[in-house]
mmCIF file of C-alpha atoms in Angstrom:
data_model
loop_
_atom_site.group_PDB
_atom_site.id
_atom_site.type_symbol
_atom_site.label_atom_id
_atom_site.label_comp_id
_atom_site.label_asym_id
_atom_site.label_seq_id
_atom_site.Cartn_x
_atom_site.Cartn_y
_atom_site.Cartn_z
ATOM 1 C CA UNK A 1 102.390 -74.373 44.120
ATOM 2 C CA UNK A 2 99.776 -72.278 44.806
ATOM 3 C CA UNK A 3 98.255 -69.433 43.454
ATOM 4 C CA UNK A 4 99.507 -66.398 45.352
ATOM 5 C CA UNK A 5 102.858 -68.102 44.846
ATOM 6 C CA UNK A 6 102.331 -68.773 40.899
ATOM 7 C CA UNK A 7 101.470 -64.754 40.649
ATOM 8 C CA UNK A 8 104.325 -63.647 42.910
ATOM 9 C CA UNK A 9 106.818 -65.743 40.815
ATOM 10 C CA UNK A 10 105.461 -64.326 37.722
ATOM 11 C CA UNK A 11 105.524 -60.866 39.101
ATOM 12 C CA UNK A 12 109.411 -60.764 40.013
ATOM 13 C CA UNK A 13 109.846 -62.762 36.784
ATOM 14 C CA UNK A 14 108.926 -59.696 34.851
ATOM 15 C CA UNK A 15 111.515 -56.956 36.452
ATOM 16 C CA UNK A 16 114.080 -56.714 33.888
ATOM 17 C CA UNK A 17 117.826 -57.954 35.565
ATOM 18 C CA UNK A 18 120.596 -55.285 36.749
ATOM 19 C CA UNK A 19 124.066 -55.033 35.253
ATOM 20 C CA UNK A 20 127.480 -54.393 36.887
ATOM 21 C CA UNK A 21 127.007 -50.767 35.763
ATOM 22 C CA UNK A 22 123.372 -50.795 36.982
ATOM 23 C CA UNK A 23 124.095 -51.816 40.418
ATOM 24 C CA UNK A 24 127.321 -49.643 41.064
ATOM 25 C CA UNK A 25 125.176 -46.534 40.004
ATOM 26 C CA UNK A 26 122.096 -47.488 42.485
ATOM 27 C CA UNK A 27 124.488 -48.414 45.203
ATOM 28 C CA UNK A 28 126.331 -44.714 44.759
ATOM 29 C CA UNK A 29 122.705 -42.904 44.680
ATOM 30 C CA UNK A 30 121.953 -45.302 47.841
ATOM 31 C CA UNK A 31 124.891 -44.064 49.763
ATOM 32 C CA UNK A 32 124.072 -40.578 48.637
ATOM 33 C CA UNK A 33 120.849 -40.738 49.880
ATOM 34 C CA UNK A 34 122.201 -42.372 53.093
ATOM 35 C CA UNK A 35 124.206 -38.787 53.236
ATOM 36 C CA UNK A 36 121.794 -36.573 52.923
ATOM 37 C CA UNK A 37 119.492 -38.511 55.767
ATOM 38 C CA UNK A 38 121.875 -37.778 57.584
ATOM 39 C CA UNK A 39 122.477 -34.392 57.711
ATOM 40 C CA UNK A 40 118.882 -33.698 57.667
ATOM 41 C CA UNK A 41 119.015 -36.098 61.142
ATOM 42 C CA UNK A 42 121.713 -33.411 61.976
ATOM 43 C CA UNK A 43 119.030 -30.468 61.293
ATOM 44 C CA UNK A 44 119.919 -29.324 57.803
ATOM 45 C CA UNK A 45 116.550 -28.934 55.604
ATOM 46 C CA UNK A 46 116.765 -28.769 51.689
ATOM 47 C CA UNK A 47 115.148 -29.663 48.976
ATOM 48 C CA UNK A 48 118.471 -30.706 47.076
ATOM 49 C CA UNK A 49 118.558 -33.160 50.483
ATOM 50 C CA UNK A 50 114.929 -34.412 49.998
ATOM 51 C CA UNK A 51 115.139 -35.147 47.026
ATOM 52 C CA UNK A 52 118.612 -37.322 47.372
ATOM 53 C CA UNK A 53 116.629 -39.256 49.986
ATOM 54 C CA UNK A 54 113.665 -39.871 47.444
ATOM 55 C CA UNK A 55 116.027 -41.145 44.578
ATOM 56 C CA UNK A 56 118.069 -43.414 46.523
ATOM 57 C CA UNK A 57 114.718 -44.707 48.382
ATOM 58 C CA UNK A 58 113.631 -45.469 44.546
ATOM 59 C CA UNK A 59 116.993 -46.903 43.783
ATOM 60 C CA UNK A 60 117.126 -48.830 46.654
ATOM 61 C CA UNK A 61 113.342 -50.488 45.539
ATOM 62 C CA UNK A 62 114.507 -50.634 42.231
ATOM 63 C CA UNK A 63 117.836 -52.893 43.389
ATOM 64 C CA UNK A 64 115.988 -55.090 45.809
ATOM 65 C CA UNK A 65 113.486 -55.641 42.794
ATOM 66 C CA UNK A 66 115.500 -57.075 40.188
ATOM 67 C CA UNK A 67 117.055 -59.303 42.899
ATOM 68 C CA UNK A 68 113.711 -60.916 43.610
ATOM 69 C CA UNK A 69 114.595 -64.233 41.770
ATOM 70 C CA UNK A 70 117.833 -64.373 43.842
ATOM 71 C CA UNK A 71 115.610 -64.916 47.259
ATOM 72 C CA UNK A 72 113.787 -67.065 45.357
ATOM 73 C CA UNK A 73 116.491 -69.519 43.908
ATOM 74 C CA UNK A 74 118.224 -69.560 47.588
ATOM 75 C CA UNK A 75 114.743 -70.433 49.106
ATOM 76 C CA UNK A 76 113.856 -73.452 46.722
ATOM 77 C CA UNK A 77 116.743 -75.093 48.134
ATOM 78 C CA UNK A 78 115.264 -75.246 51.291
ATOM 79 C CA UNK A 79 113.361 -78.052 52.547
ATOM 80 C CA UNK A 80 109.576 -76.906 53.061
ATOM 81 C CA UNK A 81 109.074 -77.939 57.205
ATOM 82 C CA UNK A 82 105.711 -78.950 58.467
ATOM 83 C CA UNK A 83 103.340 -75.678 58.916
ATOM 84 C CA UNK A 84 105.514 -73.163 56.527
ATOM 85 C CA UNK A 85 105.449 -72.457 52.587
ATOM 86 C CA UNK A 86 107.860 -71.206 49.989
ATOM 87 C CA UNK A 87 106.426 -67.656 50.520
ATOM 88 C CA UNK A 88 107.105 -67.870 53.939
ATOM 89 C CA UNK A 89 110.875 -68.395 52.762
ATOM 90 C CA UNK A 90 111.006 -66.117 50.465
ATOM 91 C CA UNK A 91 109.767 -63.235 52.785
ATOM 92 C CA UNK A 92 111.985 -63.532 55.487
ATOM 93 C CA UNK A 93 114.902 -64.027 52.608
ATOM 94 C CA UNK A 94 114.073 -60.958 51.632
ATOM 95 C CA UNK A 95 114.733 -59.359 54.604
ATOM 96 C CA UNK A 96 117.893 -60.333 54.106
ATOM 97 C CA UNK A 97 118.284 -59.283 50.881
ATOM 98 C CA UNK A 98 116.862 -55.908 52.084
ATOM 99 C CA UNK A 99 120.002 -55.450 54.959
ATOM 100 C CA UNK A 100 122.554 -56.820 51.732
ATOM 101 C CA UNK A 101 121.575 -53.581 49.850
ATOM 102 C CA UNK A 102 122.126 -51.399 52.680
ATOM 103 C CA UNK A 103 125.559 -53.079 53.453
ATOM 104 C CA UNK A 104 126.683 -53.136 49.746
ATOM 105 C CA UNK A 105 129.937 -51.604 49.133
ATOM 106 C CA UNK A 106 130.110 -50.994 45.439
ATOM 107 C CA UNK A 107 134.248 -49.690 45.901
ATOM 108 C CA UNK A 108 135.133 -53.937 46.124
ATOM 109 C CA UNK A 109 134.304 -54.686 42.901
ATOM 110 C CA UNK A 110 132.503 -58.046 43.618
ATOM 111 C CA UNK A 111 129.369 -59.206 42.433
ATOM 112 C CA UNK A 112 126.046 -58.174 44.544
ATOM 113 C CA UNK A 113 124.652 -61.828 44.285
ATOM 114 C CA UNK A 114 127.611 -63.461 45.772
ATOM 115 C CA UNK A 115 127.217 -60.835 49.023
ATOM 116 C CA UNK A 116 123.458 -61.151 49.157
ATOM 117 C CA UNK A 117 123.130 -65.136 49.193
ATOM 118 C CA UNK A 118 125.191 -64.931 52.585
ATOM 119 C CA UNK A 119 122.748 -62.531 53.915
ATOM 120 C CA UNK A 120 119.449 -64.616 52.178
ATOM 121 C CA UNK A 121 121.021 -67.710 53.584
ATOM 122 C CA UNK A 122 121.480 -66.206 56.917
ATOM 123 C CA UNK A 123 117.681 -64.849 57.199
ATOM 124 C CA UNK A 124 115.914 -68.147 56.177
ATOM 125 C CA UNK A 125 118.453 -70.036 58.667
ATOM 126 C CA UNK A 126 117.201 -68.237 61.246
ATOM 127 C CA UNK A 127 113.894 -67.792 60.700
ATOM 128 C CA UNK A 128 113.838 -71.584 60.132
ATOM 129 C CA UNK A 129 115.379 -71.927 63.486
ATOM 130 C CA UNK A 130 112.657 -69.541 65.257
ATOM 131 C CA UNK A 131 109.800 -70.894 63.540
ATOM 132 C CA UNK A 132 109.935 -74.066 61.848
ATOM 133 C CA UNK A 133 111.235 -76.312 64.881
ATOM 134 C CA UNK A 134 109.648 -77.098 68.271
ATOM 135 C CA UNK A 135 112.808 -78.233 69.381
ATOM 136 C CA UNK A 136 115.985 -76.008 69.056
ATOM 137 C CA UNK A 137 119.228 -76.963 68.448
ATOM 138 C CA UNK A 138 122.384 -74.972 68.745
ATOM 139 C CA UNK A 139 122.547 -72.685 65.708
ATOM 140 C CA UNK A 140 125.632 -74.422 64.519
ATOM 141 C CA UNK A 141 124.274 -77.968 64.667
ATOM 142 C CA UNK A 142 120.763 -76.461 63.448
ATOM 143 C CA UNK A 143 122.306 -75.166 60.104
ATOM 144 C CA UNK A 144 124.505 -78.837 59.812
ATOM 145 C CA UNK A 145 121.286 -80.722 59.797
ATOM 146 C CA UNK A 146 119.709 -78.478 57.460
ATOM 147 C CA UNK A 147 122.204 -79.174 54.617
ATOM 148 C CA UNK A 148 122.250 -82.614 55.252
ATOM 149 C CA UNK A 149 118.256 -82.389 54.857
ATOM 150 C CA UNK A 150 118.988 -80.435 51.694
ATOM 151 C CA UNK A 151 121.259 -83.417 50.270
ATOM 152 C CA UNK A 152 119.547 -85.861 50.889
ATOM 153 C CA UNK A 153 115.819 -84.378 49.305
ATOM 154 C CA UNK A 154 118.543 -83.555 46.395
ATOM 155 C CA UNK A 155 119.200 -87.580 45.670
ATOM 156 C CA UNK A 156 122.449 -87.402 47.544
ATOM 157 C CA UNK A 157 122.634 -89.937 50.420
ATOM 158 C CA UNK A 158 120.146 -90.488 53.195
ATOM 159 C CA UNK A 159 120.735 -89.131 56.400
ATOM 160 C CA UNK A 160 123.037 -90.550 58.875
ATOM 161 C CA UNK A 161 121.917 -91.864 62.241
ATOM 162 C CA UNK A 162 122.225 -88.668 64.381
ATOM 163 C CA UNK A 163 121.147 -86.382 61.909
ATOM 164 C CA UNK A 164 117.999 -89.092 61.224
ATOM 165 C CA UNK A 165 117.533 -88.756 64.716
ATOM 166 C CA UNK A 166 117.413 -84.882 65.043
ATOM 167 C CA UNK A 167 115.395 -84.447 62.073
ATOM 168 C CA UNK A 168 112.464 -86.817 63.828
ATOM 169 C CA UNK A 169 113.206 -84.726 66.940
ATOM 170 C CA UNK A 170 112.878 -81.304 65.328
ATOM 171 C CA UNK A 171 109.689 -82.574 63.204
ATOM 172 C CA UNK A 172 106.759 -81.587 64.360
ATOM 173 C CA UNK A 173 103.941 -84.276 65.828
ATOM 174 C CA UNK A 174 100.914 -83.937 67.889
ATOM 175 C CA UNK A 175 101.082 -84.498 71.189
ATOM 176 C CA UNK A 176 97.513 -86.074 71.351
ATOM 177 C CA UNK A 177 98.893 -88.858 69.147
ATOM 178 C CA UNK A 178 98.296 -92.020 71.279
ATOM 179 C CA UNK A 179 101.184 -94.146 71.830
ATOM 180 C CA UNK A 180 101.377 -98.017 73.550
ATOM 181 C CA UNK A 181 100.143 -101.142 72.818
ATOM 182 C CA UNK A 182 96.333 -100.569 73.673
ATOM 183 C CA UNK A 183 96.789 -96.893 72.337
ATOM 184 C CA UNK A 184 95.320 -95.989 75.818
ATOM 185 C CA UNK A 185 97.738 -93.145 76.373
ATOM 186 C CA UNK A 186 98.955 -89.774 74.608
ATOM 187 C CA UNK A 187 102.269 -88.448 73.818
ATOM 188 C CA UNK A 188 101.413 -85.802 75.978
ATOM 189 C CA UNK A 189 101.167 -88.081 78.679
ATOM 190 C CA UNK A 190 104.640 -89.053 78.848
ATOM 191 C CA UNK A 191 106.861 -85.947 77.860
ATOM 192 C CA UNK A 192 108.915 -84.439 80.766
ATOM 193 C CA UNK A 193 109.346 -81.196 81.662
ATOM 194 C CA UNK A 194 112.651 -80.181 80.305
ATOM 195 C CA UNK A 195 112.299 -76.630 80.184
ATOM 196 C CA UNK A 196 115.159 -74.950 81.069
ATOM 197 C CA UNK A 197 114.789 -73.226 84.415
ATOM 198 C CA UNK A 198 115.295 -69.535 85.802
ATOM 199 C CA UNK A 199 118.687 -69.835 86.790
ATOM 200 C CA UNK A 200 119.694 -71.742 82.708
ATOM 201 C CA UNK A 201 117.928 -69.034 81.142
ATOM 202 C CA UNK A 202 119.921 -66.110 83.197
ATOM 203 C CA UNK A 203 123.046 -67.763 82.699
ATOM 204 C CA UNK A 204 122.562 -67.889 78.897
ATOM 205 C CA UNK A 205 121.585 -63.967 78.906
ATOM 206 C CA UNK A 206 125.395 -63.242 80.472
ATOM 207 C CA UNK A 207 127.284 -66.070 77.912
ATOM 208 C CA UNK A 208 125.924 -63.679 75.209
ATOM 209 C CA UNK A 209 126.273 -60.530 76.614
ATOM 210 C CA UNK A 210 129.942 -61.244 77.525
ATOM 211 C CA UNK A 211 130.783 -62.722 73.729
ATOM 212 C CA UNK A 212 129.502 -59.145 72.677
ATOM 213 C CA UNK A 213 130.840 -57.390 74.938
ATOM 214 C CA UNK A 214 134.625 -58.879 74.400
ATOM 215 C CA UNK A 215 133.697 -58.951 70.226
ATOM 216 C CA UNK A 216 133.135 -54.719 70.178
ATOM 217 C CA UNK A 217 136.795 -54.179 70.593
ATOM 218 C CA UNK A 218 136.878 -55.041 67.071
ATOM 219 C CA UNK A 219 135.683 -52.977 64.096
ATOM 220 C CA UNK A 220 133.085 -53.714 62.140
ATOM 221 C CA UNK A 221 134.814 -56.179 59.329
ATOM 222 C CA UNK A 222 136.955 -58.162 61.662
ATOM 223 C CA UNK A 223 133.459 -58.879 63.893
ATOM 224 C CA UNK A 224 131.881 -59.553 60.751
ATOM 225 C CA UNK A 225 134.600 -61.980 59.878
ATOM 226 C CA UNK A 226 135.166 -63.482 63.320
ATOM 227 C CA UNK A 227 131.322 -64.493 63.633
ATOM 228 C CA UNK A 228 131.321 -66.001 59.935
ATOM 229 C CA UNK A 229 134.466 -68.261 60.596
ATOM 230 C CA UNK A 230 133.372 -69.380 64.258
ATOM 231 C CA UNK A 231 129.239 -69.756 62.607
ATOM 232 C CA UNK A 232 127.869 -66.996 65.145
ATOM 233 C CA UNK A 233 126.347 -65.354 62.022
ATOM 234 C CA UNK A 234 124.045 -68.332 60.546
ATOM 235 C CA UNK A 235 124.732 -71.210 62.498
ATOM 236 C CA UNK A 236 127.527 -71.966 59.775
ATOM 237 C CA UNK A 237 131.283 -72.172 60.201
ATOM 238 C CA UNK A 238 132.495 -70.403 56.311
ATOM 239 C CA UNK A 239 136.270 -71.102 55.434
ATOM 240 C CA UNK A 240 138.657 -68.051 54.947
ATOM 241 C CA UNK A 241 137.751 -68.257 51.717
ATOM 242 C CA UNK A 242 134.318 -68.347 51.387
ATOM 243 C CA UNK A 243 134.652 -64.838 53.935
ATOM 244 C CA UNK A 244 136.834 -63.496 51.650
ATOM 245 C CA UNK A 245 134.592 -63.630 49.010
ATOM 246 C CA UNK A 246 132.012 -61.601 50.449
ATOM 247 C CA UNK A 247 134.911 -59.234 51.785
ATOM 248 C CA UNK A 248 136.966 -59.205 48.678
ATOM 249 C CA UNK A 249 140.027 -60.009 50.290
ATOM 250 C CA UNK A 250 142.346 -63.370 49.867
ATOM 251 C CA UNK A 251 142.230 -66.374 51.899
ATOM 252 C CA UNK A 252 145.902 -65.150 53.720
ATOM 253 C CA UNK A 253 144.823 -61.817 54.638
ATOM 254 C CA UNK A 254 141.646 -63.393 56.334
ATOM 255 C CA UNK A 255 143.608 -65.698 58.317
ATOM 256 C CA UNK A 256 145.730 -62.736 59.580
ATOM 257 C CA UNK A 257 142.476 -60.702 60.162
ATOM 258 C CA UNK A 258 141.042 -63.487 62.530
ATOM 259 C CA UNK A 259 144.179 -64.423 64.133
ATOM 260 C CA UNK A 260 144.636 -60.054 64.946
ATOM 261 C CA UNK A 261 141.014 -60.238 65.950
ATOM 262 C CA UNK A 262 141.776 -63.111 68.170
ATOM 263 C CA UNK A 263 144.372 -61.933 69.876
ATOM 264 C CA UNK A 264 142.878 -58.583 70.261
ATOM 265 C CA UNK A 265 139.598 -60.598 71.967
ATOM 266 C CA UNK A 266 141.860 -62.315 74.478
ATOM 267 C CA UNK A 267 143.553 -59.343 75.494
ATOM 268 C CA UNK A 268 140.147 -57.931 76.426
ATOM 269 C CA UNK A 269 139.190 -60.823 78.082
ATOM 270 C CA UNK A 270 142.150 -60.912 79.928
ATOM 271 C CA UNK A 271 141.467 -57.116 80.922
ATOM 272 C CA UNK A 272 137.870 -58.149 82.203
ATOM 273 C CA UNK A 273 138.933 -61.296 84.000
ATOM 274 C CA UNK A 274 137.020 -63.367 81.727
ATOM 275 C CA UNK A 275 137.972 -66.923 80.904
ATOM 276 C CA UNK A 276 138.470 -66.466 76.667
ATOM 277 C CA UNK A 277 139.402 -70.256 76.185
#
């Protein structure tokens, strides 16, 4: 570890830890503040607005703050890839942590951690998929190889063969390392060009915008649930009740949810002429 890690750990180590209490009344002076932006967005100027928007700007520092250790303790589980650190991690985890405050709803009773590690685990997923790899992989198969990573470095089993076999793949190595016999040649030599072309790119463009066009018949929490079960949020399919969780609802009335959201998405398609299957 190095030292501006060492110094950042000890940092967050020192901000004293929120209670229930503590994060309901942060999360109400949040959402007050998110009030009062807005009707100063609508014109209104006051300085009982300004100075709603001030506290829940504080609160909202405050919050993310004594979650520090949270990023953290997601992050660690992480294996480090070639060219990124733990501080890399834990920056773009909290980002995520950052958008779990925001979203937040205080009324459902649950605890903040168990909402925020979705979010955490979503940002580092991602970024890992961005940044650490040279090759990418579906998000869905990215974010199966990364737990299976994750076991193994843990002392669970080694990896099977694909998975062994992706892992080299996504891993990064010089292409000036010589390869053959004689070592007369580079790896650069023989890679083909297997970039995707024009006409790959522009049909992967209209796939996406299609799946969001058909998804924004829904409201917000049945999208939200849809993309968890089906892993179009972090590359991860969750079971109904690892969504519920984070939604504070019951395994049954998930189901339900995502079999209304379902139908609701194939009616649309079905409206747009669009093959839903």
């Amino acid at each position: 570890m190095d030292d501006s890690t060492g110094h950042y750990l000890n940092a967050i180590g020192l901000v004293p830890l929120l209670t229930k209490e503590d994060e309901v009344q942060l999360s109400k002076t949040i959402e007050q503040g998110r009030h009062a932006q807005a009707e100063m967005d609508a014109g209104k100027r006051s300085p009982r607005l300004k100075a709603q928007v001030r506290e829940a700007d504080r609160a909202k520092e405050r919050f993310i703050r004594a979650n520090l250790r949270l990023v953290v303790s997601v992050a660690k589980k992480y294996p480090l890839p070639t060219g990124m650190e733990l501080l890399d991690l834990i920056q773009e985890g909290n980002l995520g942590l950052d958008r779990a405050v925001d979203k937040f709803d205080w009324r459902k009773g649950f605890k903040f951690s168990t909402y925020a590690t979705f979010w955490i685990r979503q940002s580092i997923g991602r970024a890992l998929d961005q940044k650490a790899n040279l090759i990418r992989l579906p998000g869905e198969r990215a974010a199966s190889l990364r737990a299976a990573v994750r076991q193994a470095s843990g002392g669970g089993e080694e990896l099977d063969t694909e998975n062994a076999f992706l892992h080299r793949l996504t891993s990064p190595t010089s292409l000036n390392t010589t390869v053959g016999d004689d070592n007369s040649s580079e790896l650069l030599d023989l890679q083909p060009d297997t970039s995707a072309s024009p006409e790959d790119l522009m049909l992967a463009v209209d796939q996406m915008d299609t799946l969001s066009e058909l998804l924004d018949v829904l409201d917000e929490r049945a999208r939200f649930a849809l993309e968890m079960r089906f892993g179009l949020v972090d590359g991860q399919k969750h079971s109904y009740r690892e969504i519920g969780e984070v939604l504070d609802l019951t395994s049954e009335a998930i189901r339900r949810m995502i079999g209304r959201s379902l139908d609701m998405v194939r009616d649309q398609a079905e409206l747009l002429d669009i093959d839903a299957a």
